[in-house]
PDB file of C-alpha atoms and ligand atoms in Angstrom:
ATOM      1  CA  UNK A 187       2.406  50.987 -53.527  1.00  0.00           C
ATOM      2  CA  UNK A 188       0.834  47.904 -54.200  1.00  0.00           C
ATOM      3  CA  UNK A 189      -0.509  47.663 -57.978  1.00  0.00           C
ATOM      4  CA  UNK A 190      -1.626  45.765 -60.476  1.00  0.00           C
ATOM      5  CA  UNK A 191      -1.115  46.230 -64.483  1.00  0.00           C
ATOM      6  CA  UNK A 192      -3.563  44.967 -66.420  1.00  0.00           C
ATOM      7  CA  UNK A 193      -3.631  44.221 -70.333  1.00  0.00           C
ATOM      8  CA  UNK A 194      -3.167  41.778 -72.862  1.00  0.00           C
ATOM      9  CA  UNK A 195       0.290  40.147 -73.970  1.00  0.00           C
ATOM     10  CA  UNK A 196       2.178  43.137 -75.631  1.00  0.00           C
ATOM     11  CA  UNK A 197       0.351  45.855 -73.674  1.00  0.00           C
ATOM     12  CA  UNK A 198       3.010  47.562 -72.064  1.00  0.00           C
ATOM     13  CA  UNK A 199       3.158  46.378 -68.907  1.00  0.00           C
ATOM     14  CA  UNK A 200       6.624  45.495 -68.289  1.00  0.00           C
ATOM     15  CA  UNK A 201       7.857  48.749 -69.792  1.00  0.00           C
ATOM     16  CA  UNK A 202       5.437  50.511 -67.548  1.00  0.00           C
ATOM     17  CA  UNK A 203       6.419  48.654 -64.574  1.00  0.00           C
ATOM     18  CA  UNK A 204      10.143  49.139 -65.084  1.00  0.00           C
ATOM     19  CA  UNK A 205       9.628  52.558 -64.839  1.00  0.00           C
ATOM     20  CA  UNK A 206       6.866  51.992 -61.844  1.00  0.00           C
ATOM     21  CA  UNK A 207       9.786  49.980 -59.717  1.00  0.00           C
ATOM     22  CA  UNK A 208      12.338  52.815 -60.179  1.00  0.00           C
ATOM     23  CA  UNK A 209      10.059  55.624 -59.371  1.00  0.00           C
ATOM     24  CA  UNK A 210       8.411  54.154 -56.194  1.00  0.00           C
ATOM     25  CA  UNK A 211      10.937  51.661 -54.779  1.00  0.00           C
ATOM     26  CA  UNK A 212       9.019  48.625 -55.211  1.00  0.00           C
ATOM     27  CA  UNK A 213       9.785  45.347 -56.850  1.00  0.00           C
ATOM     28  CA  UNK A 214       8.284  44.123 -60.248  1.00  0.00           C
ATOM     29  CA  UNK A 215       6.450  40.436 -59.666  1.00  0.00           C
ATOM     30  CA  UNK A 216       5.752  38.522 -62.893  1.00  0.00           C
ATOM     31  CA  UNK A 217       4.080  35.325 -63.250  1.00  0.00           C
ATOM     32  CA  UNK A 218       5.638  34.920 -66.635  1.00  0.00           C
ATOM     33  CA  UNK A 219       8.833  35.880 -65.839  1.00  0.00           C
ATOM     34  CA  UNK A 220       9.580  33.660 -62.768  1.00  0.00           C
ATOM     35  CA  UNK A 221       7.519  30.890 -64.723  1.00  0.00           C
ATOM     36  CA  UNK A 222      10.374  31.237 -67.622  1.00  0.00           C
ATOM     37  CA  UNK A 223      12.828  31.599 -65.006  1.00  0.00           C
ATOM     38  CA  UNK A 224      11.038  28.043 -63.570  1.00  0.00           C
ATOM     39  CA  UNK A 225      11.213  26.165 -66.930  1.00  0.00           C
ATOM     40  CA  UNK A 226      14.860  27.200 -67.576  1.00  0.00           C
ATOM     41  CA  UNK A 227      15.929  26.049 -64.422  1.00  0.00           C
ATOM     42  CA  UNK A 228      14.238  22.716 -65.059  1.00  0.00           C
ATOM     43  CA  UNK A 229      12.439  22.847 -61.954  1.00  0.00           C
ATOM     44  CA  UNK A 230       9.155  20.435 -61.082  1.00  0.00           C
ATOM     45  CA  UNK A 231       6.596  23.678 -61.287  1.00  0.00           C
ATOM     46  CA  UNK A 232       9.027  24.794 -64.453  1.00  0.00           C
ATOM     47  CA  UNK A 233       8.557  21.411 -65.805  1.00  0.00           C
ATOM     48  CA  UNK A 234       4.772  21.038 -65.108  1.00  0.00           C
ATOM     49  CA  UNK A 235       4.733  24.826 -67.003  1.00  0.00           C
ATOM     50  CA  UNK A 236       6.735  24.097 -69.955  1.00  0.00           C
ATOM     51  CA  UNK A 237       3.910  22.698 -72.502  1.00  0.00           C
ATOM     52  CA  UNK A 238       1.270  24.963 -71.190  1.00  0.00           C
ATOM     53  CA  UNK A 239       3.055  28.502 -71.720  1.00  0.00           C
ATOM     54  CA  UNK A 240       4.166  26.754 -75.036  1.00  0.00           C
ATOM     55  CA  UNK A 241       0.515  25.991 -76.121  1.00  0.00           C
ATOM     56  CA  UNK A 242      -0.500  30.091 -74.927  1.00  0.00           C
ATOM     57  CA  UNK A 243      -2.305  27.832 -72.181  1.00  0.00           C
ATOM     58  CA  UNK A 244      -2.516  29.419 -68.423  1.00  0.00           C
ATOM     59  CA  UNK A 245      -0.791  27.201 -65.738  1.00  0.00           C
ATOM     60  CA  UNK A 246      -3.223  26.554 -63.160  1.00  0.00           C
ATOM     61  CA  UNK A 247      -4.458  28.805 -60.609  1.00  0.00           C
ATOM     62  CA  UNK A 248      -2.527  26.688 -57.477  1.00  0.00           C
ATOM     63  CA  UNK A 249       0.797  26.882 -59.242  1.00  0.00           C
ATOM     64  CA  UNK A 250       0.653  30.342 -59.596  1.00  0.00           C
ATOM     65  CA  UNK A 251      -0.941  31.673 -56.172  1.00  0.00           C
ATOM     66  CA  UNK A 252       1.728  29.618 -54.206  1.00  0.00           C
ATOM     67  CA  UNK A 253       4.358  31.204 -56.332  1.00  0.00           C
ATOM     68  CA  UNK A 254       3.276  34.911 -55.390  1.00  0.00           C
ATOM     69  CA  UNK A 255       2.426  33.455 -52.186  1.00  0.00           C
ATOM     70  CA  UNK A 256       5.716  32.787 -51.516  1.00  0.00           C
ATOM     71  CA  UNK A 257       7.016  35.898 -53.390  1.00  0.00           C
ATOM     72  CA  UNK A 258       5.363  38.700 -51.196  1.00  0.00           C
ATOM     73  CA  UNK A 259       6.431  37.384 -48.658  1.00  0.00           C
ATOM     74  CA  UNK A 260      10.100  38.363 -49.280  1.00  0.00           C
ATOM     75  CA  UNK A 261      11.924  41.161 -47.868  1.00  0.00           C
ATOM     76  CA  UNK A 262      12.420  42.905 -50.920  1.00  0.00           C
ATOM     77  CA  UNK A 263       9.413  43.115 -51.657  1.00  0.00           C
ATOM     78  CA  UNK A 264       7.351  44.772 -48.068  1.00  0.00           C
ATOM     79  CA  UNK A 265       8.009  48.062 -49.309  1.00  0.00           C
ATOM     80  CA  UNK A 266       5.334  47.182 -52.340  1.00  0.00           C
ATOM     81  CA  UNK A 267       5.267  45.567 -55.308  1.00  0.00           C
ATOM     82  CA  UNK A 268       3.627  46.246 -58.511  1.00  0.00           C
ATOM     83  CA  UNK A 269       2.007  42.660 -60.344  1.00  0.00           C
ATOM     84  CA  UNK A 270       2.427  42.483 -63.838  1.00  0.00           C
ATOM     85  CA  UNK A 271       0.357  39.191 -65.186  1.00  0.00           C
ATOM     86  CA  UNK A 272      -1.312  37.988 -62.020  1.00  0.00           C
ATOM     87  CA  UNK A 273      -3.570  37.929 -61.193  1.00  0.00           C
ATOM     88  CA  UNK A 274      -4.846  36.342 -64.682  1.00  0.00           C
ATOM     89  CA  UNK A 275      -8.068  34.719 -63.491  1.00  0.00           C
ATOM     90  CA  UNK A 276     -11.003  35.476 -61.149  1.00  0.00           C
ATOM     91  CA  UNK A 277      -9.980  32.638 -58.775  1.00  0.00           C
ATOM     92  CA  UNK A 278      -6.803  34.279 -58.772  1.00  0.00           C
ATOM     93  CA  UNK A 279      -8.053  37.474 -57.654  1.00  0.00           C
ATOM     94  CA  UNK A 280      -9.473  36.004 -54.660  1.00  0.00           C
ATOM     95  CA  UNK A 281      -6.585  34.640 -53.889  1.00  0.00           C
ATOM     96  CA  UNK A 282      -4.544  37.382 -54.321  1.00  0.00           C
ATOM     97  CA  UNK A 283      -7.558  39.060 -51.814  1.00  0.00           C
ATOM     98  CA  UNK A 284      -7.090  36.468 -49.464  1.00  0.00           C
ATOM     99  CA  UNK A 285      -3.118  36.136 -49.161  1.00  0.00           C
ATOM    100  CA  UNK A 286      -3.631  40.031 -49.069  1.00  0.00           C
ATOM    101  CA  UNK A 287      -5.987  40.090 -46.335  1.00  0.00           C
ATOM    102  CA  UNK A 288      -4.112  37.783 -44.129  1.00  0.00           C
ATOM    103  CA  UNK A 289      -0.903  39.665 -44.308  1.00  0.00           C
ATOM    104  CA  UNK A 290      -3.010  43.137 -42.970  1.00  0.00           C
ATOM    105  CA  UNK A 291      -1.949  44.344 -47.066  1.00  0.00           C
ATOM    106  CA  UNK A 292      -4.356  46.353 -49.130  1.00  0.00           C
ATOM    107  CA  UNK A 293      -4.357  47.068 -52.676  1.00  0.00           C
ATOM    108  CA  UNK A 294      -3.889  50.420 -54.324  1.00  0.00           C
ATOM    109  CA  UNK A 295      -5.108  50.658 -57.536  1.00  0.00           C
ATOM    110  CA  UNK A 296      -5.470  48.401 -60.350  1.00  0.00           C
ATOM    111  CA  UNK A 297      -4.397  49.847 -63.972  1.00  0.00           C
ATOM    112  CA  UNK A 298      -5.668  48.952 -67.289  1.00  0.00           C
ATOM    113  CA  UNK A 299      -3.361  49.299 -70.049  1.00  0.00           C
ATOM    114  CA  UNK A 300      -6.315  49.928 -72.996  1.00  0.00           C
ATOM    115  CA  UNK A 301      -4.925  48.939 -76.729  1.00  0.00           C
ATOM    116  CA  UNK A 302      -6.149  47.272 -79.750  1.00  0.00           C
ATOM    117  CA  UNK A 303      -5.759  44.037 -80.860  1.00  0.00           C
ATOM    118  CA  UNK A 304      -3.522  44.161 -84.689  1.00  0.00           C
ATOM    119  CA  UNK A 305      -1.612  47.188 -82.613  1.00  0.00           C
ATOM    120  CA  UNK A 306      -0.900  43.963 -80.465  1.00  0.00           C
ATOM    121  CA  UNK A 307       0.188  41.777 -83.389  1.00  0.00           C
ATOM    122  CA  UNK A 308       2.612  44.022 -84.545  1.00  0.00           C
ATOM    123  CA  UNK A 309       4.111  45.090 -81.459  1.00  0.00           C
ATOM    124  CA  UNK A 310       4.680  41.410 -80.961  1.00  0.00           C
ATOM    125  CA  UNK A 311       6.265  41.586 -84.224  1.00  0.00           C
ATOM    126  CA  UNK A 312       8.544  43.729 -83.827  1.00  0.00           C
ATOM    127  CA  UNK A 313       9.713  42.743 -80.244  1.00  0.00           C
ATOM    128  CA  UNK A 314      10.510  39.733 -82.204  1.00  0.00           C
ATOM    129  CA  UNK A 315      12.641  40.940 -84.420  1.00  0.00           C
ATOM    130  CA  UNK A 316      14.295  43.325 -81.950  1.00  0.00           C
ATOM    131  CA  UNK A 317      15.122  40.430 -80.241  1.00  0.00           C
ATOM    132  CA  UNK A 318      16.185  38.673 -82.624  1.00  0.00           C
ATOM    133  CA  UNK A 319      18.685  41.606 -84.210  1.00  0.00           C
ATOM    134  CA  UNK A 320      20.359  41.746 -80.380  1.00  0.00           C
ATOM    135  CA  UNK A 321      20.992  38.359 -80.770  1.00  0.00           C
ATOM    136  CA  UNK A 322      18.561  37.434 -77.577  1.00  0.00           C
ATOM    137  CA  UNK A 323      16.886  34.114 -77.467  1.00  0.00           C
ATOM    138  CA  UNK A 324      13.109  34.854 -78.285  1.00  0.00           C
ATOM    139  CA  UNK A 325      10.152  33.292 -76.255  1.00  0.00           C
ATOM    140  CA  UNK A 326       8.613  29.752 -77.802  1.00  0.00           C
ATOM    141  CA  UNK A 327       5.100  31.782 -77.717  1.00  0.00           C
ATOM    142  CA  UNK A 328       5.977  34.589 -79.548  1.00  0.00           C
ATOM    143  CA  UNK A 329       4.897  33.172 -82.491  1.00  0.00           C
ATOM    144  CA  UNK A 330       1.375  34.783 -84.650  1.00  0.00           C
ATOM    145  CA  UNK A 331      -0.140  31.197 -83.548  1.00  0.00           C
ATOM    146  CA  UNK A 332       0.899  30.829 -79.952  1.00  0.00           C
ATOM    147  CA  UNK A 333      -0.453  35.081 -79.918  1.00  0.00           C
ATOM    148  CA  UNK A 334      -3.748  34.583 -80.748  1.00  0.00           C
ATOM    149  CA  UNK A 335      -4.259  31.414 -78.252  1.00  0.00           C
ATOM    150  CA  UNK A 336      -2.612  34.210 -75.937  1.00  0.00           C
ATOM    151  CA  UNK A 337      -4.636  37.012 -76.971  1.00  0.00           C
ATOM    152  CA  UNK A 338      -7.835  34.529 -76.405  1.00  0.00           C
ATOM    153  CA  UNK A 339      -6.934  33.548 -73.155  1.00  0.00           C
ATOM    154  CA  UNK A 340      -6.860  36.785 -72.204  1.00  0.00           C
ATOM    155  CA  UNK A 341     -10.149  37.879 -73.285  1.00  0.00           C
ATOM    156  CA  UNK A 342     -12.700  35.171 -71.849  1.00  0.00           C
ATOM    157  CA  UNK A 343     -10.093  34.548 -68.604  1.00  0.00           C
ATOM    158  CA  UNK A 344      -8.418  37.657 -68.045  1.00  0.00           C
ATOM    159  CA  UNK A 345     -10.222  40.464 -69.237  1.00  0.00           C
ATOM    160  CA  UNK A 346     -13.795  39.943 -66.769  1.00  0.00           C
ATOM    161  CA  UNK A 347     -11.146  41.163 -63.865  1.00  0.00           C
ATOM    162  CA  UNK A 348     -11.588  44.797 -65.134  1.00  0.00           C
ATOM    163  CA  UNK A 349     -15.312  44.253 -63.771  1.00  0.00           C
ATOM    164  CA  UNK A 350     -13.928  42.689 -60.584  1.00  0.00           C
ATOM    165  CA  UNK A 351     -11.758  44.985 -59.059  1.00  0.00           C
ATOM    166  CA  UNK A 352     -14.269  48.087 -60.559  1.00  0.00           C
ATOM    167  CA  UNK A 353     -16.746  46.505 -57.847  1.00  0.00           C
ATOM    168  CA  UNK A 354     -13.835  47.335 -55.792  1.00  0.00           C
ATOM    169  CA  UNK A 355     -13.377  50.348 -56.559  1.00  0.00           C
ATOM    170  CA  UNK A 356      -9.662  50.063 -57.242  1.00  0.00           C
ATOM    171  CA  UNK A 357     -10.561  49.686 -61.395  1.00  0.00           C
ATOM    172  CA  UNK A 358      -8.161  52.386 -63.051  1.00  0.00           C
ATOM    173  CA  UNK A 359      -7.766  52.892 -66.996  1.00  0.00           C
ATOM    174  CA  UNK A 360      -4.971  54.034 -69.204  1.00  0.00           C
ATOM    175  CA  UNK A 361      -4.864  54.418 -73.187  1.00  0.00           C
ATOM    176  CA  UNK A 362      -1.919  52.141 -74.115  1.00  0.00           C
ATOM    177  CA  UNK A 363      -1.409  52.999 -77.598  1.00  0.00           C
ATOM    178  CA  UNK A 364      -0.141  56.418 -76.670  1.00  0.00           C
ATOM    179  CA  UNK A 365       3.697  57.072 -76.899  1.00  0.00           C
ATOM    180  CA  UNK A 366       5.795  55.272 -73.530  1.00  0.00           C
ATOM    181  CA  UNK A 367       6.158  58.443 -71.956  1.00  0.00           C
ATOM    182  CA  UNK A 368       2.239  59.426 -72.388  1.00  0.00           C
ATOM    183  CA  UNK A 369       2.005  56.436 -70.787  1.00  0.00           C
ATOM    184  CA  UNK A 370       3.553  56.452 -67.400  1.00  0.00           C
ATOM    185  CA  UNK A 371       2.279  59.994 -67.515  1.00  0.00           C
ATOM    186  CA  UNK A 372      -0.669  58.977 -67.110  1.00  0.00           C
ATOM    187  CA  UNK A 373      -0.051  56.712 -64.727  1.00  0.00           C
ATOM    188  CA  UNK A 374       1.448  58.884 -62.263  1.00  0.00           C
ATOM    189  CA  UNK A 375      -1.483  61.083 -62.247  1.00  0.00           C
ATOM    190  CA  UNK A 376      -3.707  57.747 -60.835  1.00  0.00           C
ATOM    191  CA  UNK A 377      -1.374  57.034 -58.737  1.00  0.00           C
ATOM    192  CA  UNK A 378      -0.865  60.615 -57.611  1.00  0.00           C
ATOM    193  CA  UNK A 379      -5.021  60.654 -56.911  1.00  0.00           C
ATOM    194  CA  UNK A 380      -5.331  56.824 -56.000  1.00  0.00           C
ATOM    195  CA  UNK A 381      -2.296  58.225 -53.048  1.00  0.00           C
ATOM    196  CA  UNK A 382      -4.057  61.419 -52.182  1.00  0.00           C
ATOM    197  CA  UNK A 383      -7.641  59.446 -51.838  1.00  0.00           C
ATOM    198  CA  UNK A 384      -5.851  56.725 -49.650  1.00  0.00           C
ATOM    199  CA  UNK A 385      -4.358  59.618 -47.134  1.00  0.00           C
ATOM    200  CA  UNK A 386      -7.337  61.431 -46.962  1.00  0.00           C
ATOM    201  CA  UNK A 387      -9.086  58.434 -45.849  1.00  0.00           C
ATOM    202  CA  UNK A 388      -6.264  57.476 -43.283  1.00  0.00           C
ATOM    203  CA  UNK A 389      -6.645  61.423 -41.742  1.00  0.00           C
ATOM    204  CA  UNK A 390     -10.957  60.913 -41.459  1.00  0.00           C
ATOM    205  CA  UNK A 391     -10.491  57.534 -39.803  1.00  0.00           C
ATOM    206  CA  UNK A 392      -7.951  58.920 -37.244  1.00  0.00           C
ATOM    207  CA  UNK A 393     -10.343  61.802 -36.846  1.00  0.00           C
ATOM    208  CA  UNK A 394     -13.608  60.147 -36.278  1.00  0.00           C
ATOM    209  CA  UNK A 395     -14.026  59.746 -32.834  1.00  0.00           C
ATOM    210  CA  UNK A 396     -13.482  56.030 -31.623  1.00  0.00           C
ATOM    211  CA  UNK A 397     -16.968  54.166 -29.999  1.00  0.00           C
ATOM    212  CA  UNK A 398     -16.601  53.814 -26.318  1.00  0.00           C
ATOM    213  CA  UNK A 399     -15.664  49.842 -25.166  1.00  0.00           C
ATOM    214  CA  UNK A 400     -18.541  48.427 -23.107  1.00  0.00           C
ATOM    215  CA  UNK A 401     -18.056  48.131 -19.704  1.00  0.00           C
ATOM    216  CA  UNK A 402     -17.001  44.626 -18.120  1.00  0.00           C
ATOM    217  CA  UNK A 403     -20.146  44.123 -16.504  1.00  0.00           C
ATOM    218  CA  UNK A 404     -22.442  44.984 -19.532  1.00  0.00           C
ATOM    219  CA  UNK A 405     -25.002  42.449 -20.103  1.00  0.00           C
ATOM    220  CA  UNK A 406     -23.297  40.765 -24.268  1.00  0.00           C
ATOM    221  CA  UNK A 407     -26.144  39.484 -26.538  1.00  0.00           C
ATOM    222  CA  UNK A 408     -26.405  35.844 -26.386  1.00  0.00           C
ATOM    223  CA  UNK A 409     -24.701  34.357 -29.130  1.00  0.00           C
ATOM    224  CA  UNK A 410     -26.644  33.732 -32.334  1.00  0.00           C
ATOM    225  CA  UNK A 411     -29.835  34.291 -30.140  1.00  0.00           C
ATOM    226  CA  UNK A 412     -31.953  33.740 -33.629  1.00  0.00           C
ATOM    227  CA  UNK A 413     -30.440  30.615 -34.480  1.00  0.00           C
ATOM    228  CA  UNK A 414     -30.507  28.827 -30.992  1.00  0.00           C
ATOM    229  CA  UNK A 415     -34.206  29.805 -30.475  1.00  0.00           C
ATOM    230  CA  UNK A 416     -35.508  27.563 -33.235  1.00  0.00           C
ATOM    231  CA  UNK A 417     -33.156  24.420 -32.712  1.00  0.00           C
ATOM    232  CA  UNK A 418     -35.285  21.582 -31.120  1.00  0.00           C
ATOM    233  CA  UNK A 419     -32.188  21.417 -28.214  1.00  0.00           C
ATOM    234  CA  UNK A 420     -32.680  24.743 -27.171  1.00  0.00           C
ATOM    235  CA  UNK A 421     -33.964  25.229 -23.494  1.00  0.00           C
ATOM    236  CA  UNK A 422     -37.284  26.965 -24.851  1.00  0.00           C
ATOM    237  CA  UNK A 423     -37.624  23.983 -26.542  1.00  0.00           C
ATOM    238  CA  UNK A 424     -37.103  21.608 -24.738  1.00  0.00           C
ATOM    239  CA  UNK A 425     -39.880  23.165 -22.009  1.00  0.00           C
ATOM    240  CA  UNK A 426     -41.978  23.322 -24.542  1.00  0.00           C
ATOM    241  CA  UNK A 427     -41.944  19.420 -25.700  1.00  0.00           C
ATOM    242  CA  UNK A 428     -41.975  19.113 -21.434  1.00  0.00           C
ATOM    243  CA  UNK A 429     -45.347  20.551 -21.002  1.00  0.00           C
ATOM    244  CA  UNK A 430     -47.224  18.790 -23.946  1.00  0.00           C
ATOM    245  CA  UNK A 431     -45.490  15.271 -22.738  1.00  0.00           C
ATOM    246  CA  UNK A 432     -42.781  14.824 -25.032  1.00  0.00           C
ATOM    247  CA  UNK A 433     -39.503  13.467 -24.111  1.00  0.00           C
ATOM    248  CA  UNK A 434     -36.981  16.639 -24.716  1.00  0.00           C
ATOM    249  CA  UNK A 435     -35.505  16.633 -28.511  1.00  0.00           C
ATOM    250  CA  UNK A 436     -38.985  15.143 -29.692  1.00  0.00           C
ATOM    251  CA  UNK A 437     -40.335  16.415 -32.974  1.00  0.00           C
ATOM    252  CA  UNK A 438     -44.225  17.930 -32.894  1.00  0.00           C
ATOM    253  CA  UNK A 439     -46.692  15.354 -34.136  1.00  0.00           C
ATOM    254  CA  UNK A 440     -48.078  17.295 -37.269  1.00  0.00           C
ATOM    255  CA  UNK A 441     -51.462  17.761 -37.261  1.00  0.00           C
ATOM    256  CA  UNK A 442     -53.476  17.446 -41.038  1.00  0.00           C
ATOM    257  CA  UNK A 443     -56.790  18.121 -42.584  1.00  0.00           C
ATOM    258  CA  UNK A 444     -58.438  14.908 -44.163  1.00  0.00           C
ATOM    259  CA  UNK A 445     -61.244  16.598 -46.432  1.00  0.00           C
ATOM    260  CA  UNK A 446     -61.029  19.623 -45.377  1.00  0.00           C
ATOM    261  CA  UNK A 447     -61.460  18.692 -41.558  1.00  0.00           C
ATOM    262  CA  UNK A 448     -58.778  19.057 -39.229  1.00  0.00           C
ATOM    263  CA  UNK A 449     -57.366  15.501 -38.278  1.00  0.00           C
ATOM    264  CA  UNK A 450     -54.866  14.750 -35.173  1.00  0.00           C
ATOM    265  CA  UNK A 451     -51.923  13.119 -36.046  1.00  0.00           C
ATOM    266  CA  UNK A 452     -51.688   9.148 -35.574  1.00  0.00           C
ATOM    267  CA  UNK A 453     -49.188   8.552 -32.718  1.00  0.00           C
ATOM    268  CA  UNK A 454     -46.711   6.120 -33.354  1.00  0.00           C
ATOM    269  CA  UNK A 455     -46.611   2.317 -32.157  1.00  0.00           C
ATOM    270  CA  UNK A 456     -44.454   3.562 -28.885  1.00  0.00           C
ATOM    271  CA  UNK A 457     -46.658   6.628 -27.582  1.00  0.00           C
ATOM    272  CA  UNK A 458     -49.967   4.535 -28.588  1.00  0.00           C
ATOM    273  CA  UNK A 459     -48.157   1.780 -26.255  1.00  0.00           C
ATOM    274  CA  UNK A 460     -47.396   3.891 -23.425  1.00  0.00           C
ATOM    275  CA  UNK A 461     -51.243   5.344 -23.511  1.00  0.00           C
ATOM    276  CA  UNK A 462     -52.633   2.014 -23.424  1.00  0.00           C
ATOM    277  CA  UNK A 463     -50.907   1.069 -20.370  1.00  0.00           C
ATOM    278  CA  UNK A 464     -51.687   3.732 -18.516  1.00  0.00           C
ATOM    279  CA  UNK A 465     -55.374   3.313 -19.214  1.00  0.00           C
TER     280      UNK A 465
HETATM  281  P1  ADP B 984       1.982  37.928 -71.545  1.00  0.00           P
HETATM  282  O1  ADP B 984       2.892  38.767 -72.813  1.00  0.00           O
HETATM  283  O2  ADP B 984       0.933  36.716 -72.737  1.00  0.00           O
HETATM  284  O3  ADP B 984       1.695  38.680 -70.988  1.00  0.00           O
HETATM  285  P2  ADP B 984       3.321  36.608 -69.639  1.00  0.00           P
HETATM  286  O4  ADP B 984       5.086  36.468 -69.724  1.00  0.00           O
HETATM  287  O5  ADP B 984       2.873  37.134 -69.031  1.00  0.00           O
HETATM  288  O6  ADP B 984       2.974  36.709 -71.328  1.00  0.00           O
HETATM  289  O7  ADP B 984       3.303  35.043 -69.355  1.00  0.00           O
HETATM  290  C1  ADP B 984       3.604  34.211 -70.325  1.00  0.00           C
HETATM  291  C2  ADP B 984       2.552  32.281 -70.342  1.00  0.00           C
HETATM  292  O8  ADP B 984       3.318  32.298 -68.279  1.00  0.00           O
HETATM  293  C3  ADP B 984       1.363  32.996 -70.481  1.00  0.00           C
HETATM  294  O9  ADP B 984       1.014  32.548 -71.683  1.00  0.00           O
HETATM  295  C4  ADP B 984       0.681  31.512 -68.983  1.00  0.00           C
HETATM  296  O10 ADP B 984       1.396  30.059 -69.899  1.00  0.00           O
HETATM  297  C5  ADP B 984       1.773  31.719 -68.173  1.00  0.00           C
HETATM  298  N1  ADP B 984       1.193  32.662 -67.212  1.00  0.00           N
HETATM  299  C6  ADP B 984       1.895  34.251 -66.661  1.00  0.00           C
HETATM  300  N2  ADP B 984       1.377  34.146 -65.600  1.00  0.00           N
HETATM  301  C7  ADP B 984       0.835  33.275 -65.660  1.00  0.00           C
HETATM  302  C8  ADP B 984      -0.727  33.219 -64.951  1.00  0.00           C
HETATM  303  N3  ADP B 984      -1.111  34.496 -63.689  1.00  0.00           N
HETATM  304  N4  ADP B 984      -1.554  32.428 -64.441  1.00  0.00           N
HETATM  305  C9  ADP B 984      -1.319  31.773 -65.259  1.00  0.00           C
HETATM  306  N5  ADP B 984      -0.169  31.541 -66.431  1.00  0.00           N
HETATM  307  C10 ADP B 984       0.532  32.592 -66.074  1.00  0.00           C
END
């Protein structure tokens, strides 16, 4: 099972991802968590990302794509994964498509948690209080000012992914304002359908008679026949040139019109010289 959870900050992606990994035996790949770990460890990626994250902006695509490429190749990600916080831009989504295609893998679904922004601000405020009460360190970007920036980044850069995945028939929507268990149940129902659909597709593909392979003697169509015919270097073009007394590869002179009457194109100096000699 390979999934993407889409939704603005505070939509509940992390909570639902935890439930999904327990149910399907897959791993959660959160670029936010990975970047925070890199910042804490002071790695080169962490040093690059720290200030950007504190401003609530997006880390460069190349950085997160490299992190994800590395992570999906690890053994524990083989049974599947739920991506949380990635992709966040169309460029990242395209990079993910390439990564998966190179590995012969496919996404099963992209689930968007739909929530309203007012509620998000309240949710994050509550999250901060709960963390403080537990004596945990609060995220540097969990404050109202930065949160506004994170929401704006989501609206402009990430929300268009809903259309991107809808065009691929993968996008599904769940009401993220419902109670946590209800959201989980809605995701379960969607995934059951997606799995059923994929199984049906695989069954139909297996039942479909395979087209017979051509025998060895069968004639192949010439490679890029249409392209070759228009090139001056092609056989027919050089034959035409020979007939017209032009060196192969030379362009045909074009006749033009003057005062509405057709006129022959002027010969260039070298062909004029050749003609004078011959006379
Ligand atoms: P959020 O709660 O805002 O969804 P995350 O934990 O997913 O937070 O990410 C925190 C920060 O990490 C983001 O605001 C951004 O700076 C950076 N980040 C995480 N994932 C990505 C990504 N895929 N592309 C760019 N930046 C990212």
